[in-house]
Amino acid sequence: MEKTKELQNIESQFETFQILNEDGEIVNEDAMPDLSDEELKELMTRMVYTRIWDQRAISLNRQGRLGFYAPVAGQEASMIGSQFALEKQDWILPGYRDIPQIVYHGVPLHQAFLWSRGHYQGGQMPEGVNVMMPQIIIGAQITQTAGVAMGLKRKQKDSVAITYTGDGGASQGDFYEGINFAGAFNVPAVFVVQNNRYAISVPVEKQSAAETIAQKAVAAGIHGVQVDGMDILAVYALTKEARQRGLDGNGPTLIETLTYRYGPHTMAGDDPTRYRTSDEDDKWEKKDPLVRFRKFLESKDLWTEEEEEKIVEQAKEDIKKAIKDADGAPKQKVTDLISIMGEELPYNLKEQMEEYKEKESK
Amino acid sequence: MAQMTMIQAITDAMRTELKNNEDVLVFGEDVGQNGGVFRATEGLQKEFGEDRVFDTPLAESGIGGLAAGLSVTGFRPVMEIQFFGFVFETFDAIAAQMARMRYRSGGVYHSPVTIRAPFGGGVKTPELHADSLEGLMAQTPGLKVVIPSNPYDAKGLLISAIRDNDPVVYLEHMKLYRSFRDEVPEEEYTVELGKADVKREGKDITIITYGAMVHSSLKAAEELEKDGIDAEVIDLRTISPLDIETIIESVEKTNRAIVVQEAQKQAGIAAHVVAEINDRAILSLEAPVLRVTSPDTVFPFSAAEDVWLPSYKDIVEKSKQVINF
Ligand SMILES: Cc1ncc(C[n+]2csc(CCOP(=O)(O)OP(=O)(O)O)c2C)c(N)n1
Ligand SMILES: [Mg+2]
């Protein structure tokens, strides 16, 4: 397809925003977010923790002890950086891969594991934790985000709604409807598209003729940016800005983060060698978010190997405990499932409740 | 003859029709290079080219609309919905568009689309992957709904579905994909849509079912035999339209029946079968026709599947209830 000048003009405006380059050097001093040393270290801590947790989750899954799991290694900066820009009162509407964000927003780790196992208690968000259940239906969270954001605005809460989807998710009708509604109603929403280049096996080039996902904001009349998703400072800075834009009444923002998932799509039999080359894997691993941020912190004398070791140990310990807690959850019963069907049960469910009570008592 | 799993038989049916008719196109999410998440389209892109077997952007509504549009320009799209729980995204394209194509055009256009999708419980998938939503489809005028229970039928029914001049929803129970092999002819053959199969003959009670429950029902029949009860088992194969003749003939012989489905109880296929029997053969009945189904809750996340799904024991128990009525 030969694109017209006008179109090329629009597309070329979406450059990748970066603060920290692959070598851990600041290349955009002016944009450097105002973070204390402690906060910088906290970002690294969370990324290290998440990487370990990902490895543990993968091995637990292989032992048949976890259930559904979508690996996150490679995407830590994109996930952790965007969540760090939020306040407790903000709402997150995650996809199935976005477990780190919701855990750092207050969902207990063992509950995330319960969700993985397909236990309904995994969806019982604790009081004051403004998180929706991770969405399996790709795109559904995006239109709902417009709704949550409208609700927050109407109730004059000082908070925003943020949602996550992938490069594939940005092809859904719900994506276009969601960003368009958010713009039309000028609600405080942030739409993060983690472009990890693949939707299971399908490369992003096959999803759309558009050069970037960020540019899709133009048609919705909202602000759109593309960011180096392996650069936690850049992701943090843009999300923070987007949040403020929403709160100031200046509309929603679409953020496309360029990232990569190192592992398989999920642990349910995906084989990336069928659709990716190891050259591509290598190219992306050179951009690794932990490696570059570690270099940056070391250059500022903020990080040591011993510190990192401690975090690794802590992560392993926490995960062990969380799995134990998850194991302690009561076995699911059909009568539980019936009892959460509604405030008042209709005749058929009442009868079935009796039927299954009897069955379960045997 | 070759030994094939159900998924191999499904691939073979698509290969047969891609060869037979150049207007057949296969598309959906991950069906190309990846060969589908279950490998149902394994090797087809290589054999027939990207032009005829291709990945689409991730949008079920787009996939359905594309199929509907292609179908009125002379193509026979075989579209895949990666898991049938995602049919809600494209319900409009299927139920409100393809299924009404003849009606809206006064019979001028028709929509020869095959909608393939995996579904079915017992394999521990995340939510909305396993749900039995065939009842929603069967309630839609203008759609045929097919659910094979074995490799032989899977191939013959899929070829029939692709050749059919109207939309056919073809649902593949995940638990049956690789659980056993069957003799399947390598050459082409069809199994007629709308025809049930008597899997086991018996004289005391008719067990009417489809999909994975065919196997639970056959197992139940063996158990019943130990107690001297001779059960007939009917595999509907097509749930819309029903093979009413086979059902009624059997019920008139056995005078007793139960209907077994994996789906929830309310307003399902089983309820419809019971109603048809009442309409046509009530005077042959010695007992009410009962149903074995799942309870009327949301299909549970994986951890509760085992206790939620109907088992062969439930079928045995319900059969005895009817026998001892
Ligand atoms: C509506 C819907 N369609 C299809 C799927 C099956 N599916 C699960 S993940 C996935 C690919 C998603 O890719 P992307 O949006 O890029 O996110 P990523 O998994 O790469 O994070 C697909 C097709 C689904 N879960 N929901
Ligand atoms: Mg992706």
PDB file of N, CA and C in Angstrom, chain A residues 47 49-55 57-58 69-80 96-101 194 196 259-265 289-290:
ATOM      1  N   MET A  47      10.308  -4.304  39.956  1.00  0.00           N
ATOM      2  CA  MET A  47      10.598  -5.024  38.704  1.00  0.00           C
ATOM      3  C   MET A  47      11.331  -6.333  38.988  1.00  0.00           C
ATOM      4  N   TYR A  49      11.213  -8.059  41.744  1.00  0.00           N
ATOM      5  CA  TYR A  49      10.222  -8.907  42.410  1.00  0.00           C
ATOM      6  C   TYR A  49       9.310  -9.572  41.366  1.00  0.00           C
ATOM      7  N   THR A  50       8.859  -8.769  40.431  1.00  0.00           N
ATOM      8  CA  THR A  50       7.939  -9.273  39.408  1.00  0.00           C
ATOM      9  C   THR A  50       8.611 -10.311  38.516  1.00  0.00           C
ATOM     10  N   ARG A  51       9.869 -10.090  38.208  1.00  0.00           N
ATOM     11  CA  ARG A  51      10.594 -11.050  37.359  1.00  0.00           C
ATOM     12  C   ARG A  51      10.703 -12.407  38.062  1.00  0.00           C
ATOM     13  N   ILE A  52      11.007 -12.369  39.358  1.00  0.00           N
ATOM     14  CA  ILE A  52      11.136 -13.619  40.127  1.00  0.00           C
ATOM     15  C   ILE A  52       9.786 -14.322  40.235  1.00  0.00           C
ATOM     16  N   TRP A  53       8.804 -13.516  40.543  1.00  0.00           N
ATOM     17  CA  TRP A  53       7.453 -14.046  40.668  1.00  0.00           C
ATOM     18  C   TRP A  53       7.028 -14.711  39.356  1.00  0.00           C
ATOM     19  N   ASP A  54       7.368 -14.091  38.224  1.00  0.00           N
ATOM     20  CA  ASP A  54       7.035 -14.665  36.924  1.00  0.00           C
ATOM     21  C   ASP A  54       7.694 -16.043  36.771  1.00  0.00           C
ATOM     22  N   GLN A  55       8.958 -16.116  37.150  1.00  0.00           N
ATOM     23  CA  GLN A  55       9.666 -17.403  37.030  1.00  0.00           C
ATOM     24  C   GLN A  55       9.023 -18.463  37.922  1.00  0.00           C
ATOM     25  N   ALA A  57       5.949 -18.463  39.036  1.00  0.00           N
ATOM     26  CA  ALA A  57       4.601 -18.772  38.532  1.00  0.00           C
ATOM     27  C   ALA A  57       4.687 -19.779  37.391  1.00  0.00           C
ATOM     28  N   ILE A  58       5.674 -19.592  36.525  1.00  0.00           N
ATOM     29  CA  ILE A  58       5.833 -20.513  35.398  1.00  0.00           C
ATOM     30  C   ILE A  58       6.145 -21.919  35.914  1.00  0.00           C
ATOM     31  N   TYR A  69      -1.938 -19.018  33.482  1.00  0.00           N
ATOM     32  CA  TYR A  69      -0.939 -17.980  33.718  1.00  0.00           C
ATOM     33  C   TYR A  69      -0.379 -17.428  32.408  1.00  0.00           C
ATOM     34  N   ALA A  70      -0.372 -16.111  32.319  1.00  0.00           N
ATOM     35  CA  ALA A  70       0.184 -15.414  31.148  1.00  0.00           C
ATOM     36  C   ALA A  70       1.474 -14.717  31.567  1.00  0.00           C
ATOM     37  N   PRO A  71       2.620 -15.213  31.122  1.00  0.00           N
ATOM     38  CA  PRO A  71       3.911 -14.672  31.566  1.00  0.00           C
ATOM     39  C   PRO A  71       4.087 -13.174  31.275  1.00  0.00           C
ATOM     40  N   VAL A  72       4.868 -12.519  32.143  1.00  0.00           N
ATOM     41  CA  VAL A  72       5.015 -11.057  32.040  1.00  0.00           C
ATOM     42  C   VAL A  72       6.455 -10.593  31.808  1.00  0.00           C
ATOM     43  N   ALA A  73       7.433 -11.514  31.868  1.00  0.00           N
ATOM     44  CA  ALA A  73       8.837 -11.080  31.738  1.00  0.00           C
ATOM     45  C   ALA A  73       9.021 -10.312  30.435  1.00  0.00           C
ATOM     46  N   GLY A  74       9.703  -9.183  30.515  1.00  0.00           N
ATOM     47  CA  GLY A  74       9.882  -8.296  29.371  1.00  0.00           C
ATOM     48  C   GLY A  74       8.995  -7.070  29.489  1.00  0.00           C
ATOM     49  N   GLN A  75       7.839  -7.257  30.126  1.00  0.00           N
ATOM     50  CA  GLN A  75       6.863  -6.173  30.190  1.00  0.00           C
ATOM     51  C   GLN A  75       6.846  -5.454  31.550  1.00  0.00           C
ATOM     52  N   GLU A  76       7.858  -5.689  32.370  1.00  0.00           N
ATOM     53  CA  GLU A  76       7.820  -5.141  33.735  1.00  0.00           C
ATOM     54  C   GLU A  76       7.762  -3.620  33.762  1.00  0.00           C
ATOM     55  N   ALA A  77       8.558  -2.966  32.919  1.00  0.00           N
ATOM     56  CA  ALA A  77       8.597  -1.498  32.957  1.00  0.00           C
ATOM     57  C   ALA A  77       7.235  -0.931  32.583  1.00  0.00           C
ATOM     58  N   SER A  78       6.659  -1.541  31.573  1.00  0.00           N
ATOM     59  CA  SER A  78       5.374  -1.087  31.076  1.00  0.00           C
ATOM     60  C   SER A  78       4.280  -1.253  32.143  1.00  0.00           C
ATOM     61  N   MET A  79       4.333  -2.371  32.851  1.00  0.00           N
ATOM     62  CA  MET A  79       3.320  -2.644  33.870  1.00  0.00           C
ATOM     63  C   MET A  79       3.563  -1.848  35.154  1.00  0.00           C
ATOM     64  N   ILE A  80       4.773  -1.992  35.691  1.00  0.00           N
ATOM     65  CA  ILE A  80       5.086  -1.393  36.986  1.00  0.00           C
ATOM     66  C   ILE A  80       5.137   0.144  36.888  1.00  0.00           C
ATOM     67  N   TYR A  96      -5.928 -10.152  31.258  1.00  0.00           N
ATOM     68  CA  TYR A  96      -5.452 -11.373  31.922  1.00  0.00           C
ATOM     69  C   TYR A  96      -3.968 -11.356  32.260  1.00  0.00           C
ATOM     70  N   ARG A  97      -3.175 -10.537  31.552  1.00  0.00           N
ATOM     71  CA  ARG A  97      -1.731 -10.540  31.797  1.00  0.00           C
ATOM     72  C   ARG A  97      -1.341  -9.535  32.885  1.00  0.00           C
ATOM     73  N   ASP A  98      -2.278  -8.661  33.252  1.00  0.00           N
ATOM     74  CA  ASP A  98      -1.924  -7.496  34.069  1.00  0.00           C
ATOM     75  C   ASP A  98      -2.018  -7.745  35.568  1.00  0.00           C
ATOM     76  N   ILE A  99      -1.482  -8.852  36.005  1.00  0.00           N
ATOM     77  CA  ILE A  99      -1.566  -9.212  37.412  1.00  0.00           C
ATOM     78  C   ILE A  99      -0.601  -8.375  38.275  1.00  0.00           C
ATOM     79  N   PRO A 100       0.622  -8.089  37.816  1.00  0.00           N
ATOM     80  CA  PRO A 100       1.507  -7.268  38.660  1.00  0.00           C
ATOM     81  C   PRO A 100       0.875  -5.924  39.038  1.00  0.00           C
ATOM     82  N   GLN A 101       0.250  -5.271  38.071  1.00  0.00           N
ATOM     83  CA  GLN A 101      -0.340  -3.971  38.384  1.00  0.00           C
ATOM     84  C   GLN A 101      -1.380  -4.080  39.498  1.00  0.00           C
ATOM     85  N   GLN A 194      -0.325  -2.252  25.638  1.00  0.00           N
ATOM     86  CA  GLN A 194       1.022  -2.818  25.709  1.00  0.00           C
ATOM     87  C   GLN A 194       1.281  -3.568  24.417  1.00  0.00           C
ATOM     88  N   ASN A 196       3.296  -5.664  22.630  1.00  0.00           N
ATOM     89  CA  ASN A 196       4.425  -6.605  22.757  1.00  0.00           C
ATOM     90  C   ASN A 196       4.661  -7.341  21.447  1.00  0.00           C
ATOM     91  N   THR A 259       6.900  -2.933  23.776  1.00  0.00           N
ATOM     92  CA  THR A 259       7.507  -3.896  24.675  1.00  0.00           C
ATOM     93  C   THR A 259       7.542  -5.274  24.028  1.00  0.00           C
ATOM     94  N   TYR A 260       7.819  -6.283  24.809  1.00  0.00           N
ATOM     95  CA  TYR A 260       7.980  -7.634  24.273  1.00  0.00           C
ATOM     96  C   TYR A 260       7.722  -8.617  25.392  1.00  0.00           C
ATOM     97  N   ARG A 261       7.055  -9.729  25.060  1.00  0.00           N
ATOM     98  CA  ARG A 261       6.956 -10.773  26.095  1.00  0.00           C
ATOM     99  C   ARG A 261       8.006 -11.821  25.756  1.00  0.00           C
ATOM    100  N   TYR A 262       8.867 -12.087  26.723  1.00  0.00           N
ATOM    101  CA  TYR A 262       9.939 -13.051  26.468  1.00  0.00           C
ATOM    102  C   TYR A 262       9.395 -14.474  26.385  1.00  0.00           C
ATOM    103  N   GLY A 263       8.419 -14.766  27.181  1.00  0.00           N
ATOM    104  CA  GLY A 263       7.940 -16.147  27.310  1.00  0.00           C
ATOM    105  C   GLY A 263       6.847 -16.474  26.319  1.00  0.00           C
ATOM    106  N   PRO A 264       6.207 -17.633  26.521  1.00  0.00           N
ATOM    107  CA  PRO A 264       5.073 -17.993  25.685  1.00  0.00           C
ATOM    108  C   PRO A 264       3.859 -17.123  26.008  1.00  0.00           C
ATOM    109  N   HIS A 265       2.871 -17.136  25.121  1.00  0.00           N
ATOM    110  CA  HIS A 265       1.663 -16.337  25.317  1.00  0.00           C
ATOM    111  C   HIS A 265       0.997 -16.645  26.657  1.00  0.00           C
ATOM    112  N   PRO A 289      14.245  -4.085  30.421  1.00  0.00           N
ATOM    113  CA  PRO A 289      13.946  -2.982  31.342  1.00  0.00           C
ATOM    114  C   PRO A 289      14.714  -3.054  32.663  1.00  0.00           C
ATOM    115  N   LEU A 290      14.987  -4.259  33.137  1.00  0.00           N
ATOM    116  CA  LEU A 290      15.705  -4.375  34.416  1.00  0.00           C
ATOM    117  C   LEU A 290      17.181  -4.036  34.237  1.00  0.00           C
TER     118      LEU A 290
END
